[in-house]
């Protein structure tokens, strides 16, 4: 797993230098954040509330990927590059599944409230 994550991180850093991929925007209670951004507000909204554990539980994605998302969004190991790498290597169905899990748990996806 570690070797795969490192490889994905290196790949995503190369792509990021070229205006590469990102993740998606999650919003709730008039606050919106890109999932991959390192932000105190995002950590409060997802991690401190416990919502991200529920979202990941509901998402039809591999368990090791769920663990990686939680680690790289909610712990001291948080990493923009690693979150982007994990998301980049999801299948289209898995990307839809994680977005659906956010919606199921009261979040809007790719919506920025005014």
mmCIF file of C-alpha atoms in Angstrom:
data_model
loop_
_atom_site.group_PDB
_atom_site.id
_atom_site.type_symbol
_atom_site.label_atom_id
_atom_site.label_comp_id
_atom_site.label_asym_id
_atom_site.label_seq_id
_atom_site.Cartn_x
_atom_site.Cartn_y
_atom_site.Cartn_z
ATOM 1 C CA UNK A 1 0.000 0.000 0.000
ATOM 2 C CA UNK A 2 2.768 2.456 0.938
ATOM 3 C CA UNK A 3 4.599 1.908 -2.336
ATOM 4 C CA UNK A 4 1.377 2.426 -4.306
ATOM 5 C CA UNK A 5 0.549 5.623 -2.403
ATOM 6 C CA UNK A 6 4.045 6.997 -2.955
ATOM 7 C CA UNK A 7 3.849 6.180 -6.671
ATOM 8 C CA UNK A 8 0.450 7.836 -6.914
ATOM 9 C CA UNK A 9 1.721 10.896 -5.042
ATOM 10 C CA UNK A 10 4.690 11.303 -7.382
ATOM 11 C CA UNK A 11 2.428 10.900 -10.417
ATOM 12 C CA UNK A 12 -0.060 13.443 -9.106
ATOM 13 C CA UNK A 13 2.691 15.949 -8.312
ATOM 14 C CA UNK A 14 3.888 15.689 -11.893
ATOM 15 C CA UNK A 15 0.369 16.250 -13.170
ATOM 16 C CA UNK A 16 -0.270 19.062 -10.684
ATOM 17 C CA UNK A 17 2.635 20.964 -12.171
ATOM 18 C CA UNK A 18 0.777 20.849 -15.474
ATOM 19 C CA UNK A 19 -2.534 22.134 -14.162
ATOM 20 C CA UNK A 20 -3.416 18.511 -13.432
ATOM 21 C CA UNK A 21 -6.271 16.890 -11.628
ATOM 22 C CA UNK A 22 -7.955 17.826 -8.417
ATOM 23 C CA UNK A 23 -10.842 16.371 -6.485
ATOM 24 C CA UNK A 24 -14.251 17.983 -6.043
ATOM 25 C CA UNK A 25 -15.950 20.582 -3.880
ATOM 26 C CA UNK A 26 -17.964 19.536 -0.830
ATOM 27 C CA UNK A 27 -20.266 21.993 0.876
ATOM 28 C CA UNK A 28 -22.520 22.089 3.897
ATOM 29 C CA UNK A 29 -23.927 24.867 6.074
ATOM 30 C CA UNK A 30 -22.812 27.599 3.620
ATOM 31 C CA UNK A 31 -19.193 26.434 3.672
ATOM 32 C CA UNK A 32 -17.439 24.885 0.667
ATOM 33 C CA UNK A 33 -14.020 23.291 0.322
ATOM 34 C CA UNK A 34 -12.128 21.201 -2.192
ATOM 35 C CA UNK A 35 -11.699 17.769 -0.654
ATOM 36 C CA UNK A 36 -7.968 17.841 -1.346
ATOM 37 C CA UNK A 37 -7.218 21.201 0.301
ATOM 38 C CA UNK A 38 -5.503 21.346 3.663
ATOM 39 C CA UNK A 39 -7.891 23.534 5.646
ATOM 40 C CA UNK A 40 -8.869 23.926 9.284
ATOM 41 C CA UNK A 41 -12.456 24.546 8.178
ATOM 42 C CA UNK A 42 -12.531 21.346 6.140
ATOM 43 C CA UNK A 43 -11.104 19.358 9.048
ATOM 44 C CA UNK A 44 -13.751 20.784 11.393
ATOM 45 C CA UNK A 45 -16.542 20.110 8.915
ATOM 46 C CA UNK A 46 -15.533 16.552 8.017
ATOM 47 C CA UNK A 47 -13.240 15.187 10.677
ATOM 48 C CA UNK A 48 -14.111 16.769 14.004
ATOM 49 C CA UNK A 49 -17.827 16.298 13.299
ATOM 50 C CA UNK A 50 -17.319 12.594 12.556
ATOM 51 C CA UNK A 51 -19.022 12.994 9.189
ATOM 52 C CA UNK A 52 -16.081 11.756 7.132
ATOM 53 C CA UNK A 53 -16.094 8.354 8.859
ATOM 54 C CA UNK A 54 -19.813 7.998 8.005
ATOM 55 C CA UNK A 55 -19.229 9.128 4.420
ATOM 56 C CA UNK A 56 -16.385 6.688 3.903
ATOM 57 C CA UNK A 57 -18.443 3.880 5.451
ATOM 58 C CA UNK A 58 -21.190 4.569 2.887
ATOM 59 C CA UNK A 59 -18.824 4.891 -0.089
ATOM 60 C CA UNK A 60 -18.430 1.847 -2.326
ATOM 61 C CA UNK A 61 -14.654 2.130 -2.638
ATOM 62 C CA UNK A 62 -11.865 -0.226 -1.470
ATOM 63 C CA UNK A 63 -11.145 -0.285 2.271
ATOM 64 C CA UNK A 64 -7.479 0.652 1.853
ATOM 65 C CA UNK A 65 -8.506 3.699 -0.168
ATOM 66 C CA UNK A 66 -11.002 4.691 2.542
ATOM 67 C CA UNK A 67 -8.225 4.440 5.120
ATOM 68 C CA UNK A 68 -5.949 6.534 2.907
ATOM 69 C CA UNK A 69 -8.557 9.239 2.420
ATOM 70 C CA UNK A 70 -9.164 9.444 6.158
ATOM 71 C CA UNK A 71 -5.437 9.514 6.929
ATOM 72 C CA UNK A 72 -4.629 12.198 4.365
ATOM 73 C CA UNK A 73 -7.630 14.430 5.122
ATOM 74 C CA UNK A 74 -8.102 14.048 8.887
ATOM 75 C CA UNK A 75 -4.800 13.223 10.567
ATOM 76 C CA UNK A 76 -1.453 14.894 11.033
ATOM 77 C CA UNK A 77 -0.390 13.048 7.874
ATOM 78 C CA UNK A 78 -2.776 15.190 5.822
ATOM 79 C CA UNK A 79 -1.521 15.737 2.311
ATOM 80 C CA UNK A 80 -3.006 17.513 -0.684
ATOM 81 C CA UNK A 81 -0.896 15.475 -3.085
ATOM 82 C CA UNK A 82 -1.878 12.120 -1.592
ATOM 83 C CA UNK A 83 -5.604 12.933 -1.562
ATOM 84 C CA UNK A 84 -5.375 13.939 -5.228
ATOM 85 C CA UNK A 85 -3.422 10.759 -5.989
ATOM 86 C CA UNK A 86 -6.015 8.555 -4.312
ATOM 87 C CA UNK A 87 -8.859 10.287 -6.138
ATOM 88 C CA UNK A 88 -7.054 10.226 -9.493
ATOM 89 C CA UNK A 89 -6.777 6.441 -9.418
ATOM 90 C CA UNK A 90 -10.419 5.780 -8.539
ATOM 91 C CA UNK A 91 -12.542 4.318 -11.306
ATOM 92 C CA UNK A 92 -15.380 6.478 -12.632
ATOM 93 C CA UNK A 93 -17.832 4.299 -10.676
ATOM 94 C CA UNK A 94 -15.833 4.749 -7.457
ATOM 95 C CA UNK A 95 -15.719 8.520 -8.000
ATOM 96 C CA UNK A 96 -19.507 8.537 -8.335
ATOM 97 C CA UNK A 97 -19.796 6.345 -5.234
ATOM 98 C CA UNK A 98 -17.815 8.696 -2.990
ATOM 99 C CA UNK A 99 -19.772 11.707 -4.252
ATOM 100 C CA UNK A 100 -23.068 9.867 -3.620
ATOM 101 C CA UNK A 101 -21.891 9.076 -0.086
ATOM 102 C CA UNK A 102 -21.313 12.784 0.554
ATOM 103 C CA UNK A 103 -24.810 13.617 -0.704
ATOM 104 C CA UNK A 104 -26.335 10.814 1.379
ATOM 105 C CA UNK A 105 -24.729 12.388 4.443
ATOM 106 C CA UNK A 106 -26.104 15.885 3.872
ATOM 107 C CA UNK A 107 -23.400 17.463 1.717
ATOM 108 C CA UNK A 108 -23.653 19.095 -1.678
ATOM 109 C CA UNK A 109 -21.058 18.188 -4.283
ATOM 110 C CA UNK A 110 -19.519 20.741 -6.660
ATOM 111 C CA UNK A 111 -21.764 23.493 -5.331
ATOM 112 C CA UNK A 112 -20.522 26.721 -3.779
ATOM 113 C CA UNK A 113 -23.179 28.553 -1.760
ATOM 114 C CA UNK A 114 -23.426 32.321 -2.190
#
